[in-house]
CSV table of C-alpha atoms and ligand atoms in Angstrom, one decimal:
chain,number,residue,atom,x,y,z
A,1,MET,CA,84.9,122.4,107.6
A,2,VAL,CA,83.8,123.6,104.2
A,3,SER,CA,82.9,121.0,101.7
A,4,TYR,CA,84.1,121.4,98.1
A,5,GLY,CA,81.9,118.6,96.9
A,6,SER,CA,85.0,116.4,96.6
A,7,LYS,CA,84.8,112.7,96.8
A,8,ASP,CA,87.3,110.8,99.0
A,9,ASP,CA,89.2,109.6,95.9
A,10,ASN,CA,90.2,113.2,95.3
A,11,ILE,CA,92.3,113.3,98.5
A,12,ILE,CA,96.0,113.6,97.7
A,13,SER,CA,97.2,114.0,101.3
A,14,ILE,CA,96.0,114.5,104.8
A,15,GLY,CA,98.6,116.2,107.0
A,16,ALA,CA,98.6,117.7,110.4
A,17,GLU,CA,98.1,121.2,109.0
A,18,ALA,CA,96.3,120.8,105.8
A,19,ILE,CA,94.4,118.4,103.5
A,20,LEU,CA,95.2,118.4,99.8
A,21,LEU,CA,92.6,117.7,97.2
A,22,LEU,CA,92.7,117.1,93.5
A,23,ASP,CA,90.7,119.8,91.8
A,24,GLU,CA,90.7,121.7,88.6
A,25,TRP,CA,91.0,125.3,87.4
A,26,PHE,CA,89.4,126.1,84.0
A,27,GLY,CA,89.9,122.6,83.0
A,28,LEU,CA,93.5,122.4,84.2
A,29,PRO,CA,94.4,119.8,86.9
A,30,ALA,CA,94.9,121.6,90.1
A,31,VAL,CA,95.5,121.0,93.8
A,32,ARG,CA,93.6,122.6,96.6
A,33,LYS,CA,95.5,122.9,99.8
A,34,ILE,CA,93.1,123.6,102.7
A,35,ARG,CA,94.4,124.4,106.2
A,36,VAL,CA,92.4,122.5,108.7
A,37,ARG,CA,91.3,123.5,112.2
A,38,LYS,CA,93.4,122.6,115.1
A,39,LYS,CA,91.0,121.7,117.9
A,40,TYR,CA,93.4,122.5,120.7
A,41,ARG,CA,93.5,126.2,119.5
A,42,GLU,CA,90.9,128.7,120.6
A,43,THR,CA,88.7,129.4,117.5
A,44,THR,CA,89.6,133.1,116.9
A,45,LEU,CA,93.3,132.4,117.2
A,46,ASP,CA,93.0,129.3,115.1
A,47,GLU,CA,91.3,131.1,112.3
A,48,LEU,CA,93.8,134.0,112.4
A,49,ILE,CA,96.7,131.6,112.2
A,50,ARG,CA,95.2,129.6,109.3
A,51,ARG,CA,94.4,132.7,107.4
A,52,LYS,CA,97.9,134.1,108.0
A,53,ARG,CA,99.7,130.9,107.0
A,54,THR,CA,97.5,130.6,103.9
A,55,LEU,CA,98.4,134.1,102.7
A,56,ILE,CA,102.1,133.8,103.5
A,57,GLU,CA,102.3,130.4,101.7
A,58,ALA,CA,100.6,131.9,98.6
A,59,ARG,CA,102.8,135.0,98.7
A,60,LEU,CA,106.0,133.0,99.0
A,61,LEU,CA,105.0,130.6,96.2
A,62,ILE,CA,104.3,133.5,93.9
A,63,ALA,CA,107.5,135.4,94.9
A,64,ALA,CA,109.6,132.3,94.4
A,65,HIS,CA,108.1,131.6,91.0
A,66,GLU,CA,108.8,135.2,90.0
A,67,LYS,CA,112.4,134.7,90.8
A,68,GLY,CA,112.5,131.6,88.5
A,69,VAL,CA,112.4,129.0,91.3
A,70,PRO,CA,110.2,126.1,90.2
A,71,THR,CA,107.0,126.1,92.3
A,72,PRO,CA,103.4,125.3,91.4
A,73,ILE,CA,101.6,128.3,89.9
A,74,VAL,CA,99.1,129.8,92.3
A,75,TYR,CA,95.7,129.9,90.6
A,76,ASP,CA,93.5,131.3,93.4
A,77,ILE,CA,93.5,132.1,97.1
A,78,ASP,CA,90.5,131.8,99.3
A,79,LYS,CA,91.5,133.2,102.6
A,80,ASP,CA,88.1,132.8,104.2
A,81,HIS,CA,88.3,129.1,103.5
A,82,TYR,CA,92.0,128.9,104.2
A,83,SER,CA,92.8,127.4,100.9
A,84,ILE,CA,95.1,127.8,98.0
A,85,LEU,CA,94.3,126.5,94.5
A,86,MET,CA,97.5,125.7,92.6
A,87,GLU,CA,99.0,123.9,89.7
A,88,TYR,CA,99.0,120.2,89.9
A,89,ILE,CA,102.5,118.8,89.6
A,90,PRO,CA,102.5,115.3,88.3
A,91,GLY,CA,105.5,114.2,90.4
A,92,THR,CA,106.6,112.2,93.4
A,93,LYS,CA,108.1,113.3,96.6
A,94,LEU,CA,111.8,113.3,96.2
A,95,ARG,CA,112.0,111.6,99.6
A,96,ASP,CA,110.4,108.4,98.2
A,97,ILE,CA,112.8,108.0,95.3
A,98,VAL,CA,116.2,109.4,96.3
A,99,GLU,CA,117.7,105.9,96.9
A,100,SER,CA,116.5,104.6,93.5
A,101,LEU,CA,118.1,107.4,91.4
A,102,PRO,CA,121.3,106.9,89.4
A,103,VAL,CA,124.2,108.8,91.1
A,104,LYS,CA,124.6,111.3,88.3
A,105,LEU,CA,120.9,112.2,88.2
A,106,MET,CA,120.8,112.3,92.0
A,107,GLU,CA,123.7,114.8,92.0
A,108,LYS,CA,122.1,116.9,89.3
A,109,ILE,CA,118.8,117.1,91.3
A,110,PHE,CA,120.6,118.1,94.5
A,111,PHE,CA,122.7,120.7,92.7
A,112,GLU,CA,119.4,122.2,91.4
A,113,ILE,CA,117.8,122.2,94.8
A,114,GLY,CA,120.9,123.9,96.2
A,115,TYR,CA,121.0,126.4,93.4
A,116,HIS,CA,117.3,127.3,93.8
A,117,SER,CA,117.6,127.4,97.6
A,118,GLY,CA,120.4,129.9,97.0
A,119,ILE,CA,118.2,132.0,94.7
A,120,LEU,CA,115.4,131.9,97.3
A,121,HIS,CA,117.8,133.1,100.0
A,122,GLU,CA,119.3,135.8,97.7
A,123,ASN,CA,115.8,137.1,97.4
A,124,GLU,CA,115.1,137.1,101.1
A,125,ILE,CA,112.7,134.1,100.9
A,126,CYS,CA,113.1,131.3,103.4
A,127,HIS,CA,111.3,128.1,102.9
A,128,GLY,CA,110.9,127.2,106.5
A,129,ASP,CA,110.6,123.4,106.0
A,130,LEU,CA,113.2,122.5,103.5
A,131,THR,CA,113.3,118.7,103.3
A,132,THR,CA,113.2,116.1,100.6
A,133,SER,CA,109.4,115.6,101.4
A,134,ASN,CA,108.8,119.1,100.2
A,135,VAL,CA,110.4,118.8,96.8
A,136,LEU,CA,108.5,117.0,94.0
A,137,PHE,CA,110.3,115.3,91.2
A,138,VAL,CA,108.8,114.9,87.7
A,139,ARG,CA,110.7,112.0,86.2
A,140,GLU,CA,109.7,112.5,82.5
A,141,ARG,CA,111.1,116.1,82.6
A,142,GLU,CA,113.7,115.5,85.2
A,143,ALA,CA,112.3,118.5,86.9
A,144,ILE,CA,112.0,119.5,90.5
A,145,PHE,CA,109.4,121.7,92.2
A,146,PHE,CA,109.5,123.3,95.7
A,147,ILE,CA,106.2,123.0,97.6
A,148,ASP,CA,104.9,123.6,101.2
A,149,PHE,CA,106.0,127.2,102.0
A,150,GLY,CA,103.6,127.4,104.9
A,151,LEU,CA,106.3,127.8,107.5
A,152,GLY,CA,108.3,130.1,105.4
A,153,ALA,CA,109.0,133.9,105.6
A,154,PHE,CA,110.3,136.9,103.8
A,155,THR,CA,113.5,137.4,105.8
A,156,ASN,CA,117.1,138.3,105.2
A,157,ARG,CA,118.4,137.0,108.6
A,158,LEU,CA,121.4,134.7,108.3
A,159,GLU,CA,119.8,132.5,111.0
A,160,ASP,CA,116.8,131.8,108.8
A,161,ALA,CA,118.9,130.8,105.8
A,162,GLY,CA,121.0,128.7,108.1
A,163,VAL,CA,118.0,126.9,109.5
A,164,ASP,CA,116.8,126.1,105.9
A,165,VAL,CA,120.2,124.6,105.1
A,166,HIS,CA,120.4,122.8,108.5
A,167,LEU,CA,116.9,121.3,108.1
A,168,PHE,CA,117.8,120.1,104.6
A,169,LEU,CA,121.0,118.5,105.8
A,170,ARG,CA,119.2,116.9,108.7
A,171,SER,CA,116.5,115.5,106.4
A,172,LEU,CA,119.3,113.9,104.3
A,173,GLU,CA,121.0,112.5,107.4
A,174,SER,CA,117.7,111.0,108.7
A,175,ALA,CA,116.1,109.7,105.5
A,176,HIS,CA,118.9,109.2,103.1
A,177,THR,CA,121.9,108.0,105.0
A,178,SER,CA,123.5,106.2,102.1
A,179,VAL,CA,123.7,109.3,100.0
A,180,THR,CA,123.9,112.1,102.6
A,181,LYS,CA,127.5,113.2,101.8
A,182,GLN,CA,127.2,113.2,98.0
A,183,ALA,CA,123.8,114.8,98.1
A,184,PHE,CA,124.8,117.6,100.5
A,185,LYS,CA,128.0,118.2,98.5
A,186,ALA,CA,125.9,118.6,95.3
A,187,PHE,CA,123.5,120.8,97.2
A,188,ILE,CA,126.2,123.1,98.4
A,189,ASN,CA,127.8,123.3,95.0
A,190,GLY,CA,124.5,124.5,93.6
A,191,TYR,CA,124.0,126.9,96.5
A,192,ARG,CA,127.5,128.4,95.7
A,193,ARG,CA,126.3,129.0,92.1
A,194,ALA,CA,123.6,131.4,93.4
A,195,ARG,CA,125.4,133.2,96.2
A,196,SER,CA,128.7,134.9,96.8
A,197,GLN,CA,131.6,133.0,98.4
A,198,LYS,CA,131.5,135.2,101.5
A,199,THR,CA,127.8,134.7,102.0
A,200,VAL,CA,128.0,130.9,101.5
A,201,LYS,CA,130.8,130.8,104.2
A,202,MET,CA,128.6,132.8,106.6
A,203,VAL,CA,125.6,130.5,106.0
A,204,LEU,CA,127.7,127.3,106.5
A,205,ASP,CA,129.3,128.7,109.7
A,206,LYS,CA,125.7,129.4,110.9
A,207,VAL,CA,124.7,125.8,110.0
A,208,GLU,CA,127.7,124.6,112.1
A,209,GLU,CA,126.6,126.8,115.0
A,210,ILE,CA,123.0,125.6,114.8
A,211,ARG,CA,124.2,122.0,114.7
A,212,SER,CA,126.4,122.4,117.7
A,213,ARG,CA,123.6,124.1,119.6
A,214,GLY,CA,121.5,121.0,118.6
A,215,ARG,CA,124.0,118.7,120.2
A,216,TYR,CA,123.2,120.2,123.6
A,217,THR,CA,119.5,120.9,123.3
A,218,SER,CA,117.0,119.0,121.2
A,219,ARG,CA,115.0,121.0,118.7
B,1,ADP,N1,101.0,121.3,93.6
B,1,ADP,C1,101.0,120.0,93.9
B,1,ADP,N2,100.9,119.0,93.0
B,1,ADP,C2,100.9,117.7,93.3
B,1,ADP,N3,101.0,117.2,94.5
B,1,ADP,C3,101.1,118.1,95.5
B,1,ADP,C4,101.1,119.5,95.3
B,1,ADP,N4,101.2,120.1,96.5
B,1,ADP,C5,101.3,119.2,97.4
B,1,ADP,N5,101.2,117.9,96.9
B,1,ADP,C6,101.2,116.6,97.6
B,1,ADP,O1,100.6,116.8,98.8
B,1,ADP,C7,101.5,116.5,99.9
B,1,ADP,C8,101.4,117.5,101.0
B,1,ADP,O2,101.5,118.8,100.6
B,1,ADP,P1,102.3,119.9,101.5
B,1,ADP,O3,102.1,121.2,100.8
B,1,ADP,O4,103.7,119.4,101.6
B,1,ADP,O5,101.5,119.9,102.8
B,1,ADP,P2,101.9,119.4,104.3
B,1,ADP,O6,102.0,120.6,105.1
B,1,ADP,O7,100.7,118.5,104.7
B,1,ADP,O8,103.2,118.7,104.3
B,1,ADP,C9,102.9,116.6,99.2
B,1,ADP,O9,103.8,115.8,99.8
B,1,ADP,C10,102.6,116.1,97.8
B,1,ADP,O10,102.6,114.7,97.7
B,2,MG,MG1,104.9,118.9,103.2
């Protein structure tokens, strides 16, 4: 793997797909997300997939930002090293703090996530891995940011929007059982703000269908 001369203490996260390093861009704090090699994949295919996912993630981050959805600004893309340099968001994963939030603030945050998810879908952007792990929360500003679009796509298929909402609901059910109902209600209220009544109904029907499918087969 390419070395960026980073010390271990610059490591923010090591995941299955990518490592994230603290970096800088013209003096601004930045994050470098580098897609790592998967040893079980043949080299040419592996490089192709990493390059493709890097480009797609950057394009989706940029498109979302242009539509007013809070995402880190993309500073640079290096497709030959499978990396994206982006704005550093001084926040915590929503997943780690949901339970500690006052109810009103929790509802406000989930409303916003729902609203911005609706805006994404209205603009044919699907996140692909919409969970509370992929939303950062900056407490001082009470602001949220969507990250990790690496599994996303530009698509207007109802199924893809349904999968986003389904995954989000599932992440609430598995990680935040005590607030699932309230949080999902707030999310849907926000989602309704961004999309027509008819579309919301179609998406929710699709979510039901996906969930009933899931009851017979495991995803
Ligand atoms: N722009 C950013 N600013 C600050 N932290 C970030 C940023 N992007 C990612 N992170 C941190 O790195 C973690 C992993 O990033 P993510 O894009 O979700 O990759 P993965 O595919 O490994 O889940 C996030 O959960 C978050 O803690
Ligand atoms: Mg992630």
